[in-house]
Amino acid sequence: MDRLKMDYNHMMMEFVGKAGISTTDLDALAFQAERAVRAMEEKRQAGQMDWRDLPYQSEEILKDILQYVSEVKDQVEAFVVLGIGGSALGPIAVQQAINHPFYNELPREKRGGYPRFYVADNVDPERLSALFDVIDVTKCLFNCISKSGSTSETMSQFMIIKEMLEERLPKEEVKNHIVCTTDAEKGNLVKIAKEEGYRMFVVPAGVGGRFSELTPVGLLPAAMCGIDIRALLAGAAEMDRRSKEPNWRKNLAFLYGALHYLAMRQGKNISVMMPYADSLKYIADWYAQLWAESLGKRYDNEGHEVFVGQTPVKALGVTDQHSQVQLYTEGPFDKVVVLLGVEEYKTTLTIPKLYQDIPSLGFLGGVTQNQLIQTEQMATEYALLKSGRPNLTITLPRVNEFMLGQLLYFFEVATAFTGELLQINAFDQPGVEEGKNATYAMFGRPGYEEKKRELEMRPAKKDCYIL
């Protein structure tokens, strides 16, 4: 069976010197780590980590999704996700990982008969307007994803598109172009969906946005693009089995969290995610939200100010060897670099034996680009090692649904475990809520009058600081 692997040799002091982690550091973490292991299990048993059970969700849910896809996929030219945060980043990451990198440009038969795929994940008016230049809204299916139904960005897009559909289609046909993914009972969107007769899929009540990719939030868009969602969940289930290992030193996800926790204590407050495969490029984007929003917290569980967290940075090998690695090898000792590699790519491309009379080019002749990207990954690993910069490597045998399920679930468990070590709530986002509330207040949303008064009392800007 294909299994994800993690090599953390170059996190250790015996390889990278004083910037690394010693075995003494790991031994000294035993009490905290064992407490975190117990807390993870207790919370799961108490139903406080519902996302841990997503790999085992009912066959009824999967059949419902697949049946719906079968019924509608031939009736639309494009499937458009309206979402933000995890509702957008997860579907984008899975689509990029599994399907052709130029999926939308392929003729329909080469897409397996599935519609084109777009994600509208921002409220930049230029971008949304540009989307309407390449799609016919009357031939699209729009998937509005919002658990609360009050996400301003997503719901503003929904309202614009709903009006467009109503202007161009008979009223009774509009509902065939909208599908909602939301809470089963609470919020605006479930109410709208029921009143308008929209097809609806449910986000489990106990699952937050950044942990929702293995719910219909991610499974419906994946299935709509021909991705094997059962294999995705099977991979997650395999990683869950590995994550039940009680010995944290032998538990892949727990050890990843422990290493990053120790690195944070040393002042390494930046986590670089650097995939060496274009298929995994957007895993780094998805990981950035998961890691930043879960671990960046002002208060610990006892209410003490701690200001913890590690800033995630996205990079892509080999591309960013030419833009970022200079900083990683010779800049501040404030980073952990995670290299994400692949053993077997989906295709092999051989470099022709040209320019044999030019030594600086001739050596490439007959080499595959597969060998080149893997060798460059090892070269980056060596450059980091030589400069004493902690790094670790996660390797997938190949990129398919089963392995992707393992990878997503691995990072989720590792994030939750790191939160336990930091003794914070990894599942809230009060800093995000502050920005949301300020937006609501400035637009005069009812119930936010006090917040509006607070905003009106903020210090006035000084002209002398504006050029």
C-alpha angles and dihedrals in degrees: 000000000000111000134184114244133204125201112192100168091118093054089067127094093231088066106032100026127224094352090063135081121263127218085243089060090053093046091050090054092061098101094048093043094049090049089051091050090054092046091052092052095044092050092048092050090048092054094250094123102047091159088070089069097049094099087066100046117145124285087230091068092050093047090049092054095045093046091051091049090050091052098048111025095086092049097062136055096209140021112213123194116210105198146108135215113005091356088066106024095055097051091045093050094049094045092050093046098051109026134060111291089235094040096145093051093055119097112257095256090057089052089059090253093298124134125256115270130228135167121207100199105157141047098232099136092213093057097047091046090050090054088060088058091064102035135054104224091208089061097046137088113220118207108202108199119191125129093200097033088223099089099131096209097048096039092049089056090046093052092049092050094043090056091048091052093048091051093052106033137050108267094246091057098053094080090061090065099052130067122177130211110195147117117314095235115359134071141030100288097058089050092049092046092053094045094047096039095241120164108253139200123192132240107208110251095237097050120093125213099259091050095045105090092103091054124076085281087079104013096062096052090044094051090046087061095047097259116151102245093181090059090047090055092043089057091050090050090052090053090047089056090052090046091058090070102121095206101086091201089062096039110097097208095040092050091050088055094045093051092051092046091054090046090053090053087056090054098261096140098163124081114196116200110198117176117194093210129067087220089067097042095107093046083077090056092048091046091050092062093042094051099038100042094042100046106028100094137152096202134043124220091276093054095254119142108250106151094208133166144101122246112235117219124194121222135162127215126251094008097059095047080082096049113025113017092080087066093044094052101039107018130083121324091242103109145083112203118209114197113201111202140180126214098199122029122205092249139022121226121188122207110230121242098253131145093022088163091062107074094199090058105023094070089068094061112113093010117120122234084235089064091043097055092043091048091049089052090054089046091054090048089052093047089053091047093049091051092048096248117150114240139156134198129225114194131197117197087220138338110259136126095274094052093042090054088054092049096049093047091045092057092045093053092043090052093050091048092050088052090055091051090050089046093230135125104263093186105062131070110200092161090059091047091055091060092046092050092049090053092050091049095050090052091049098246109178113258095033099085094116091051089050090054089050090053092049089056094055115118114275115244118250120236091218089070094052117081 
